[in-house]
mmCIF file of C-alpha atoms in Angstrom:
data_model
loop_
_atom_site.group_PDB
_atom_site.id
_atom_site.type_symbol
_atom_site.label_atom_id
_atom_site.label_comp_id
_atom_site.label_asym_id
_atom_site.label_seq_id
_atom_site.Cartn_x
_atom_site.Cartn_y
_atom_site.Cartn_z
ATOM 1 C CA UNK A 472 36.686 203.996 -142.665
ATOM 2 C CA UNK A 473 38.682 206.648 -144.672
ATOM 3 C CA UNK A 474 41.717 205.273 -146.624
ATOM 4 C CA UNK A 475 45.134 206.088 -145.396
ATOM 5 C CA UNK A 476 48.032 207.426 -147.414
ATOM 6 C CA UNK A 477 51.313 206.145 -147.190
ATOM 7 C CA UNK A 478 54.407 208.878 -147.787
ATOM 8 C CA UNK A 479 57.888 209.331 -147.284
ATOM 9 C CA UNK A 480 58.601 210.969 -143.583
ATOM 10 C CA UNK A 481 60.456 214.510 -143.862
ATOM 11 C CA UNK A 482 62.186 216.048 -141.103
ATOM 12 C CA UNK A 483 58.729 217.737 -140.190
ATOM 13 C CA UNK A 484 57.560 214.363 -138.822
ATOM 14 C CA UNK A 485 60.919 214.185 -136.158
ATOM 15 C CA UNK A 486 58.746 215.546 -133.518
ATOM 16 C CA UNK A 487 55.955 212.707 -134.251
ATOM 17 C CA UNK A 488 58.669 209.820 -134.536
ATOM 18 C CA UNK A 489 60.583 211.186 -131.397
ATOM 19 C CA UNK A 490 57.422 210.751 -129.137
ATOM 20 C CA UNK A 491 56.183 207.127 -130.834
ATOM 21 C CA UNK A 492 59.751 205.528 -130.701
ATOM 22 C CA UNK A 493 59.499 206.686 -127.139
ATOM 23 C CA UNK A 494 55.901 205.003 -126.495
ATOM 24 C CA UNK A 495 57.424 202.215 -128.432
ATOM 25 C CA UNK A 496 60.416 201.732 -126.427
ATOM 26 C CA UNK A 497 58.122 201.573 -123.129
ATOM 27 C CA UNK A 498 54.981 199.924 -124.374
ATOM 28 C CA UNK A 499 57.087 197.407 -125.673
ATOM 29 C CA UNK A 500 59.972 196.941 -123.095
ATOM 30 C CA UNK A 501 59.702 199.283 -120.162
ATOM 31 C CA UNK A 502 62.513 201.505 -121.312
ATOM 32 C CA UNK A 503 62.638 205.150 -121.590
ATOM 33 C CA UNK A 504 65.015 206.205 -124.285
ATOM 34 C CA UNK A 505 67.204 209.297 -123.938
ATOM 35 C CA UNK A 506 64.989 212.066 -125.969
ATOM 36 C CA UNK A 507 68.446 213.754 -127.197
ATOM 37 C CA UNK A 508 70.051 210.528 -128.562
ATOM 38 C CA UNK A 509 66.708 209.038 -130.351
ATOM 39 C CA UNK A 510 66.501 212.842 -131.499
ATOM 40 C CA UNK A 511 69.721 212.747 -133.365
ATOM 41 C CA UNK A 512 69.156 208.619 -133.810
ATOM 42 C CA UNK A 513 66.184 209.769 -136.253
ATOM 43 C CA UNK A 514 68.095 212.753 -137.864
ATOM 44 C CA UNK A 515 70.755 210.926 -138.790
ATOM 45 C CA UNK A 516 68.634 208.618 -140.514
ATOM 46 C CA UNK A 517 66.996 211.807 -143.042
ATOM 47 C CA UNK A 518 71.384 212.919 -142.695
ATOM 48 C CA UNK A 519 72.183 209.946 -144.447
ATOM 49 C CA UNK A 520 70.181 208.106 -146.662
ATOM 50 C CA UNK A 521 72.017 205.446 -147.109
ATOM 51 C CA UNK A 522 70.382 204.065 -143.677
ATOM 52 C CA UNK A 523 66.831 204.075 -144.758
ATOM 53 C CA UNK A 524 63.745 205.625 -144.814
ATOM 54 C CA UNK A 525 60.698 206.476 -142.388
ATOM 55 C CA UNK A 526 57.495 205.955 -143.683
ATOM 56 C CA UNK A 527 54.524 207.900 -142.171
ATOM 57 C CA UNK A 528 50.473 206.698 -142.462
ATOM 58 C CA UNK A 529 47.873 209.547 -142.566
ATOM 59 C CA UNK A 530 44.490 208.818 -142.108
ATOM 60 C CA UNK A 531 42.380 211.968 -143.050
ATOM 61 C CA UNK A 532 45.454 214.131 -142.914
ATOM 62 C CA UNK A 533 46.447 213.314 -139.717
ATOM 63 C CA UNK A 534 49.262 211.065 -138.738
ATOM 64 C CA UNK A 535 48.478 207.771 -137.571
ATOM 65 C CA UNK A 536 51.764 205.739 -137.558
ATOM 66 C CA UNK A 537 55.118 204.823 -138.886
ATOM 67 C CA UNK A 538 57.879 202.870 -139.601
ATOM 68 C CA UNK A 539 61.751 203.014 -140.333
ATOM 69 C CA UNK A 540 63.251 201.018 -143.577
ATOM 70 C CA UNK A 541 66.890 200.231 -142.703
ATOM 71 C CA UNK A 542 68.662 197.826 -145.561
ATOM 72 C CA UNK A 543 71.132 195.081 -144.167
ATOM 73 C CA UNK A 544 73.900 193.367 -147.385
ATOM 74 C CA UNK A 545 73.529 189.679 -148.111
ATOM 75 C CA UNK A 546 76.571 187.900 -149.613
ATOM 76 C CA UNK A 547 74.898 184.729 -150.265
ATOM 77 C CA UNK A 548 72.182 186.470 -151.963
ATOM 78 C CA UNK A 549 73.717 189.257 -153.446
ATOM 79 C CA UNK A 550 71.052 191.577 -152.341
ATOM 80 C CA UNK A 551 69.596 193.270 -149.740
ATOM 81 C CA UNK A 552 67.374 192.771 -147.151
ATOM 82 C CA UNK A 553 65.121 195.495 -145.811
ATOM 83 C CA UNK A 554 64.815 195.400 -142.226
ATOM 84 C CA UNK A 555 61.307 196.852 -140.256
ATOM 85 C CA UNK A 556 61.914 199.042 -137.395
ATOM 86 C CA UNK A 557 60.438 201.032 -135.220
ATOM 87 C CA UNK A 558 56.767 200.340 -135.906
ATOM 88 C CA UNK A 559 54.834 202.388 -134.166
ATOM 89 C CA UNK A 560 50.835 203.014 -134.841
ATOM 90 C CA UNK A 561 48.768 205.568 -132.233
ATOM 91 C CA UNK A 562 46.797 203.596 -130.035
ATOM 92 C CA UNK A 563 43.200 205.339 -131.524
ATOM 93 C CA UNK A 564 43.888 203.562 -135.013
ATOM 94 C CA UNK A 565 45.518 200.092 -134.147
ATOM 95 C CA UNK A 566 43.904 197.431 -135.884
ATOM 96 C CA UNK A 567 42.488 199.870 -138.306
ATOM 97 C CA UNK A 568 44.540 198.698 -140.990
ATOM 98 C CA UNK A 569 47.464 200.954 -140.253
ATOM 99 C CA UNK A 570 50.600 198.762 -140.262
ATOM 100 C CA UNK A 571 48.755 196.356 -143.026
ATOM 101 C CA UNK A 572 48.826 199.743 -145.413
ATOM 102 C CA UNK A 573 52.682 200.733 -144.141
ATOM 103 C CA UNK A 574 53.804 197.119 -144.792
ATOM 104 C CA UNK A 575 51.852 196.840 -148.661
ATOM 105 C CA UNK A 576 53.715 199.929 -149.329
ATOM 106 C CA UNK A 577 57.089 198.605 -148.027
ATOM 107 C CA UNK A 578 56.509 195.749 -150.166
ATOM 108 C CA UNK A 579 55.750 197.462 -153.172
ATOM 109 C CA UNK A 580 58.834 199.774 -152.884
ATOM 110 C CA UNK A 581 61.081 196.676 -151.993
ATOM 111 C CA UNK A 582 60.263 194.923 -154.890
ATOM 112 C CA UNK A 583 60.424 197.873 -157.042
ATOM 113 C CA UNK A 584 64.060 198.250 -155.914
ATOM 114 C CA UNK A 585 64.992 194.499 -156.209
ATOM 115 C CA UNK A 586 65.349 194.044 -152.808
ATOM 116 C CA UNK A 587 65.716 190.058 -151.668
ATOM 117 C CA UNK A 588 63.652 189.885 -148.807
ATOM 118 C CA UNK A 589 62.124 191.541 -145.914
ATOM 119 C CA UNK A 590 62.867 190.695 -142.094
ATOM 120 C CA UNK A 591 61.642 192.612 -139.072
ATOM 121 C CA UNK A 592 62.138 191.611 -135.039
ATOM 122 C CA UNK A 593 59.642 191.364 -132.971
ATOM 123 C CA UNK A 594 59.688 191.030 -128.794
ATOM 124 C CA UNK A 595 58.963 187.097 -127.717
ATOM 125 C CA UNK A 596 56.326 188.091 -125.665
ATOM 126 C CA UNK A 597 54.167 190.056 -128.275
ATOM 127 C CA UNK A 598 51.656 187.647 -129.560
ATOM 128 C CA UNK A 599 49.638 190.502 -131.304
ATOM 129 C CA UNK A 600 52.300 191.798 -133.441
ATOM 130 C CA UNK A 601 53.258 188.249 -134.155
ATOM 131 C CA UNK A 602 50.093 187.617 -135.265
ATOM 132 C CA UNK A 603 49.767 190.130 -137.322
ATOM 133 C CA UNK A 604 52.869 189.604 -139.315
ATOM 134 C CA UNK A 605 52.112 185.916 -139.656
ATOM 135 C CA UNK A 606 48.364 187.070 -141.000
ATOM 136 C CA UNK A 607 50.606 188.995 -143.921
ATOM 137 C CA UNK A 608 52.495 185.856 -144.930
ATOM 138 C CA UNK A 609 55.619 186.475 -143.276
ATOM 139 C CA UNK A 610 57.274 183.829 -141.621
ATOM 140 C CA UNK A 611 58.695 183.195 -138.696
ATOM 141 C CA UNK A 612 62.802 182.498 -139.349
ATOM 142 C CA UNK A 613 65.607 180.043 -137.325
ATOM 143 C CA UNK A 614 67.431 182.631 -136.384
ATOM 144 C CA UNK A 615 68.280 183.806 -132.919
ATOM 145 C CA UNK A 616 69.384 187.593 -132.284
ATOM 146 C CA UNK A 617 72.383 188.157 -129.582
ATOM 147 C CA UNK A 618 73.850 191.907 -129.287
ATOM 148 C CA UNK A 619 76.377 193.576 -127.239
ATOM 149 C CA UNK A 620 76.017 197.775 -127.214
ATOM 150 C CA UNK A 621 78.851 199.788 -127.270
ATOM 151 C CA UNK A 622 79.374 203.102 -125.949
ATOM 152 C CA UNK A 623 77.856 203.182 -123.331
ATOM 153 C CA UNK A 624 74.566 203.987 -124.005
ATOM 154 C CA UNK A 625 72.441 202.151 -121.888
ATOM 155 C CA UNK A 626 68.477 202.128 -121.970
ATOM 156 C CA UNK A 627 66.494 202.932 -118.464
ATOM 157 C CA UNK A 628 64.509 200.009 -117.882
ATOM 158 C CA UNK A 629 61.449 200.530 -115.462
ATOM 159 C CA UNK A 630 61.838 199.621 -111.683
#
């Protein structure tokens, strides 16, 4: 199998990350996502740095996946966290190695910048992806996530 590279995303890649957080969104939880707010969702993360980074795998030049990097403060450790998002690997290369590369290189680059941890959420039903972040060590926390959106900007759910 050819190796994959690992890079930064530019805004080149929007049009790729528009249509896989979109797949995402329903693959994972039946919800179509309004194309013109996860457009300007994803520019504002390349706007603003300060929010994170997308990472993009290539396998032979062509893109097979990505994920977002957004960094969440810790008082009690003084440090932060980075926080997985948006995963998203195209159905022809899943369990290829894809997210395995995307999360080495995460790794590497949080330790590199002395971050304290790494955390991602994952749906309750989604044995696969639980599995596979159990298979690279991480662990699954105590912690229970509650939100409340404000705005009003609702997700469609399917009928």
């Amino acid at each position: 199998m050819p190796s994959l590279l690992i890079r930064t995303a530019t805004p080149a890649d929007i049009p790729d990350l528009l249509a896989w957080n979109a797949a995402m969104a329903w693959e994972t939880e039946r919800k179509r996502l309004d194309p013109a707010v996860l457009e300007r969702g994803i520019a504002g993360v390349f706007a603003q740095s300060q929010r994170g980074f997308y990472l993009i795998a290539e396998r032979d030049g062509v893109a097979a996946g990505s994920l977002l990097v957004t960094y969440e403060w810790s008082d009690w450790r003084c440090g932060d966290y980075w926080w997985i998002q948006s995963v998203y690997v195209v159905s022809e290369a899943r369990r290829g190695g894809v997210f395995r590369a995307l999360y080495a290189d995460v790794v590497q680059r949080a330790a590199a910048a002395g971050a304290v941890g790494l955390r991602l959420y994952v749906e309750t039903e989604n044995q696969r992806a639980q599995t596979t972040y159990a298979g690279l060590g991480m662990q699954r926390c105590h912690y229970w996530m509650y939100e409340s959106l404000l705005g009003g900007n609702p997700l469609k759910t399917a009928e």
